[in-house]
CSV table of C-alpha atoms in Angstrom, one decimal:
chain,number,residue,atom,x,y,z
J,1,MET,CA,121.3,80.9,61.2
J,2,ALA,CA,120.0,80.1,64.7
J,3,VAL,CA,117.8,82.7,66.3
J,4,GLU,CA,119.4,84.0,69.4
J,5,VAL,CA,117.1,85.4,72.2
J,6,VAL,CA,118.5,86.6,75.4
J,7,LEU,CA,116.5,88.2,78.3
J,8,LEU,CA,118.2,90.5,80.9
J,9,ASP,CA,115.9,90.5,83.9
J,10,PHE,CA,115.5,90.3,87.6
J,11,TRP,CA,113.4,87.5,89.3
J,12,ALA,CA,111.0,89.8,91.3
J,13,SER,CA,110.4,92.3,88.5
J,14,MET,CA,106.7,92.2,87.5
J,15,PHE,CA,107.9,93.9,84.3
J,16,GLY,CA,110.3,91.2,83.4
J,17,MET,CA,107.7,88.6,84.3
J,18,ARG,CA,105.5,90.0,81.5
J,19,VAL,CA,108.2,89.2,78.9
J,20,ARG,CA,108.8,85.7,80.4
J,21,ILE,CA,105.1,84.9,80.1
J,22,ALA,CA,104.9,86.2,76.5
J,23,LEU,CA,107.9,84.1,75.5
J,24,ALA,CA,106.3,81.1,77.3
J,25,GLU,CA,103.0,81.6,75.5
J,26,LYS,CA,104.9,81.6,72.2
J,27,GLY,CA,107.1,78.6,73.1
J,28,ILE,CA,110.3,80.6,72.5
J,29,LYS,CA,113.5,79.2,73.9
J,30,TYR,CA,115.8,81.9,75.3
J,31,GLU,CA,118.8,82.5,77.5
J,32,TYR,CA,117.9,84.1,80.8
J,33,ARG,CA,120.4,86.3,82.5
J,34,GLU,CA,119.7,87.5,86.0
J,35,GLU,CA,120.8,91.1,86.7
J,36,ASP,CA,122.2,92.5,90.0
J,37,LEU,CA,120.3,95.8,90.0
J,38,ARG,CA,122.8,97.2,92.5
J,39,ASN,CA,125.7,96.3,90.2
J,40,LYS,CA,124.3,96.4,86.7
J,41,SER,CA,126.2,94.5,84.0
J,42,ASP,CA,128.1,96.1,81.2
J,43,LEU,CA,125.8,94.3,78.8
J,44,LEU,CA,122.7,95.9,80.4
J,45,LEU,CA,124.2,99.4,80.3
J,46,GLN,CA,125.2,98.8,76.7
J,47,MET,CA,121.9,97.4,75.5
J,48,ASN,CA,119.7,100.0,77.4
J,49,PRO,CA,121.9,103.1,77.7
J,50,VAL,CA,118.8,105.4,78.0
J,51,HIS,CA,117.0,103.9,80.9
J,52,LYS,CA,119.6,101.4,82.2
J,53,LYS,CA,116.7,99.2,83.4
J,54,ILE,CA,115.5,95.6,83.0
J,55,PRO,CA,113.9,93.9,81.2
J,56,VAL,CA,115.8,94.0,77.9
J,57,LEU,CA,115.2,91.4,75.2
J,58,ILE,CA,118.1,90.9,72.9
J,59,HIS,CA,117.0,89.3,69.6
J,60,ASN,CA,119.9,88.4,67.3
J,61,GLY,CA,122.0,91.1,69.0
J,62,LYS,CA,119.4,93.8,68.8
J,63,PRO,CA,117.9,95.2,72.0
J,64,ILE,CA,114.3,95.9,72.7
J,65,CYS,CA,113.4,97.8,75.9
J,66,GLU,CA,110.4,98.5,78.0
J,67,SER,CA,108.2,95.5,79.0
J,68,LEU,CA,105.0,96.3,77.1
J,69,ILE,CA,106.9,97.3,73.9
J,70,ILE,CA,108.8,94.0,74.2
J,71,VAL,CA,105.6,92.0,74.6
J,72,GLN,CA,104.2,93.6,71.5
J,73,TYR,CA,107.4,92.9,69.6
J,74,ILE,CA,107.2,89.2,70.7
J,75,ASP,CA,103.6,89.1,69.5
J,76,GLU,CA,104.5,90.6,66.1
J,77,VAL,CA,107.6,88.6,65.5
J,78,TRP,CA,106.3,85.2,66.6
J,79,ASN,CA,102.8,85.6,65.2
J,80,ASP,CA,102.2,81.9,64.4
J,81,LYS,CA,100.6,81.0,67.7
J,82,SER,CA,98.9,82.3,70.9
J,83,PRO,CA,98.2,85.9,69.7
J,84,LEU,CA,98.2,88.3,72.6
J,85,LEU,CA,96.8,91.3,70.8
J,86,PRO,CA,93.5,91.0,69.0
J,87,SER,CA,93.3,91.5,65.2
J,88,ASP,CA,90.5,94.0,65.4
J,89,PRO,CA,92.0,97.6,65.6
J,90,TYR,CA,89.5,98.8,68.2
J,91,LYS,CA,89.9,95.8,70.5
J,92,ARG,CA,93.7,96.2,70.1
J,93,ALA,CA,93.5,99.8,71.1
J,94,GLN,CA,91.4,98.9,74.1
J,95,ALA,CA,94.0,96.3,75.2
J,96,ARG,CA,96.8,98.8,74.9
J,97,PHE,CA,94.7,101.4,76.8
J,98,TRP,CA,94.3,99.1,79.8
J,99,ALA,CA,97.9,97.9,79.7
J,100,ASP,CA,98.9,101.6,79.8
J,101,PHE,CA,96.5,102.3,82.7
J,102,ILE,CA,98.1,99.4,84.6
J,103,ASP,CA,101.6,100.7,83.8
J,104,LYS,CA,100.8,104.2,85.0
J,105,LYS,CA,98.7,103.4,88.0
J,106,VAL,CA,99.3,100.1,89.6
J,107,TYR,CA,103.1,100.1,90.1
J,108,ASP,CA,103.6,103.5,91.6
J,109,THR,CA,100.6,103.4,93.9
J,110,GLY,CA,101.4,99.8,94.9
J,111,ARG,CA,105.0,100.8,95.8
J,112,LYS,CA,103.7,103.5,98.2
J,113,LEU,CA,101.8,100.8,100.1
J,114,TRP,CA,105.0,99.2,101.3
J,115,SER,CA,107.4,102.2,101.2
J,116,THR,CA,105.4,104.9,103.1
J,117,LYS,CA,103.8,105.4,106.5
J,118,GLY,CA,101.1,107.6,108.0
J,119,GLU,CA,98.9,109.8,105.9
J,120,GLU,CA,100.8,109.1,102.7
J,121,HIS,CA,100.3,105.4,103.3
J,122,GLU,CA,96.5,105.9,103.9
J,123,ALA,CA,96.2,108.0,100.8
J,124,ALA,CA,98.0,105.3,98.8
J,125,LYS,CA,95.8,102.6,100.1
J,126,LYS,CA,92.7,104.5,99.1
J,127,GLU,CA,94.0,105.2,95.7
J,128,PHE,CA,95.1,101.6,95.2
J,129,LEU,CA,91.7,100.2,96.1
J,130,GLU,CA,90.1,102.7,93.6
J,131,ILE,CA,92.5,101.5,90.9
J,132,LEU,CA,91.5,97.9,91.6
J,133,LYS,CA,87.8,98.9,91.5
J,134,THR,CA,88.3,100.5,88.1
J,135,LEU,CA,90.0,97.4,86.8
J,136,GLU,CA,87.3,95.1,88.3
J,137,GLY,CA,84.7,97.2,86.5
J,138,GLU,CA,86.5,96.7,83.2
J,139,LEU,CA,86.9,93.0,83.8
J,140,GLY,CA,83.2,92.6,84.6
J,141,GLU,CA,82.0,89.1,84.0
J,142,LYS,CA,84.6,88.3,81.4
J,143,PRO,CA,87.0,85.5,82.1
J,144,TYR,CA,89.9,87.7,80.9
J,145,PHE,CA,90.3,91.4,80.2
J,146,GLY,CA,90.2,90.9,76.5
J,147,GLY,CA,87.2,88.6,76.6
J,148,GLU,CA,87.4,84.8,76.3
J,149,THR,CA,91.1,84.5,75.8
J,150,PHE,CA,94.2,85.4,77.8
J,151,GLY,CA,95.8,88.5,76.1
J,152,PHE,CA,97.8,91.6,76.3
J,153,ALA,CA,96.1,93.4,79.2
J,154,ASP,CA,96.2,90.1,81.2
J,155,VAL,CA,99.9,89.8,80.6
J,156,ALA,CA,100.4,93.4,81.8
J,157,PHE,CA,98.5,92.9,85.0
J,158,VAL,CA,98.8,89.3,86.1
J,159,THR,CA,102.5,89.7,87.0
J,160,PHE,CA,101.4,92.0,89.8
J,161,SER,CA,99.5,89.1,91.4
J,162,SER,CA,102.8,87.7,92.6
J,163,TRP,CA,103.0,90.8,94.7
J,164,PHE,CA,99.4,90.7,96.0
J,165,TYR,CA,100.3,89.1,99.3
J,166,ALA,CA,102.9,91.7,100.0
J,167,LEU,CA,100.6,94.5,98.9
J,168,GLU,CA,97.7,93.1,101.0
J,169,THR,CA,99.9,92.7,104.1
J,170,PHE,CA,101.4,96.2,104.0
J,171,GLY,CA,98.1,97.8,102.7
J,172,GLU,CA,96.1,95.9,105.4
J,173,PHE,CA,93.3,94.8,103.0
J,174,SER,CA,92.0,91.5,101.5
J,175,MET,CA,92.0,91.1,97.8
J,176,GLU,CA,89.6,88.2,98.0
J,177,ALA,CA,87.2,90.0,100.3
J,178,GLU,CA,87.3,93.5,98.7
J,179,HIS,CA,87.9,92.6,95.0
J,180,PRO,CA,86.7,89.1,94.5
J,181,LYS,CA,86.6,89.4,90.7
J,182,ILE,CA,90.3,90.4,90.5
J,183,PHE,CA,91.1,87.6,92.9
J,184,ALA,CA,89.2,85.0,90.8
J,185,TRP,CA,90.8,86.3,87.6
J,186,ALA,CA,94.3,85.9,89.0
J,187,LYS,CA,93.5,82.3,90.1
J,188,ARG,CA,92.2,81.7,86.5
J,189,CYS,CA,95.4,83.0,85.0
J,190,MET,CA,97.5,80.9,87.3
J,191,GLN,CA,95.9,77.8,85.7
J,192,LYS,CA,97.9,78.7,82.5
J,193,GLU,CA,101.3,77.0,82.5
J,194,SER,CA,103.0,80.1,81.1
J,195,VAL,CA,101.8,82.1,84.2
J,196,ALA,CA,102.2,79.4,86.8
J,197,LYS,CA,105.8,78.6,85.8
J,198,THR,CA,106.8,82.3,85.6
J,199,LEU,CA,105.4,83.9,88.7
J,200,PRO,CA,107.5,83.5,91.9
J,201,ASP,CA,106.2,82.4,95.2
J,202,GLN,CA,104.2,85.2,96.9
J,203,GLN,CA,105.9,84.6,100.3
J,204,LYS,CA,109.3,84.9,98.6
J,205,VAL,CA,108.2,88.2,97.1
J,206,TYR,CA,106.9,89.4,100.4
J,207,GLU,CA,110.3,88.7,102.1
J,208,PHE,CA,112.0,90.6,99.3
J,209,VAL,CA,109.7,93.6,99.7
J,210,LEU,CA,110.1,93.4,103.5
J,211,GLY,CA,113.8,93.7,103.1
J,212,MET,CA,113.4,96.8,100.8
J,213,ARG,CA,111.0,98.4,103.3
J,214,LYS,CA,113.5,97.9,106.1
J,215,ARG,CA,116.3,99.5,104.1
J,216,LEU,CA,114.1,102.3,103.0
J,217,LEU,CA,112.3,103.1,106.3
J,218,GLY,CA,115.0,101.9,108.7
J,219,GLU,CA,112.7,99.5,110.4
């Protein structure tokens, strides 16, 4: 019986990009279905009735939801190549900790950079730069968050790099100048085919974010 893998996703979603990178790392062929998030498909609502969000991986008819859970599932099911989580339990726990930190901190604060003004915007900028400082401290002199090889925490964070130009523009800061280790790490990750072929053009993401900002703030 042929293995059927379908991904319900949206091109600009950094969460969906995580799944695409993981599938690419494993060399898994799949059917990509772009979702209209303003008019969600019946299949999406059926496969993720709780959150009604992308991404959803459908493996032989069974749905797996939430990006980091999907990436872990992919790593466990297709475990014959390119492991994303380390075999050592402590290192595995650390990778999950930093992926969780990224999930809880980077998206919400980054969103405020382009969706707010005034004092709220300034507070978001300060918090976002502190988050980057924390991540830069964890990265240290390592080539990747997990050490010598591209892994789970890298997959969790690198997808946000496609939004860096938009976040820098609306946040009025320079990633290269203020967080050079993160900037260099992102460039290093982009040398991987799985990342380079997945991440959309930063200018295209900026224009998408600009459109959302105009609708939200009435600019």
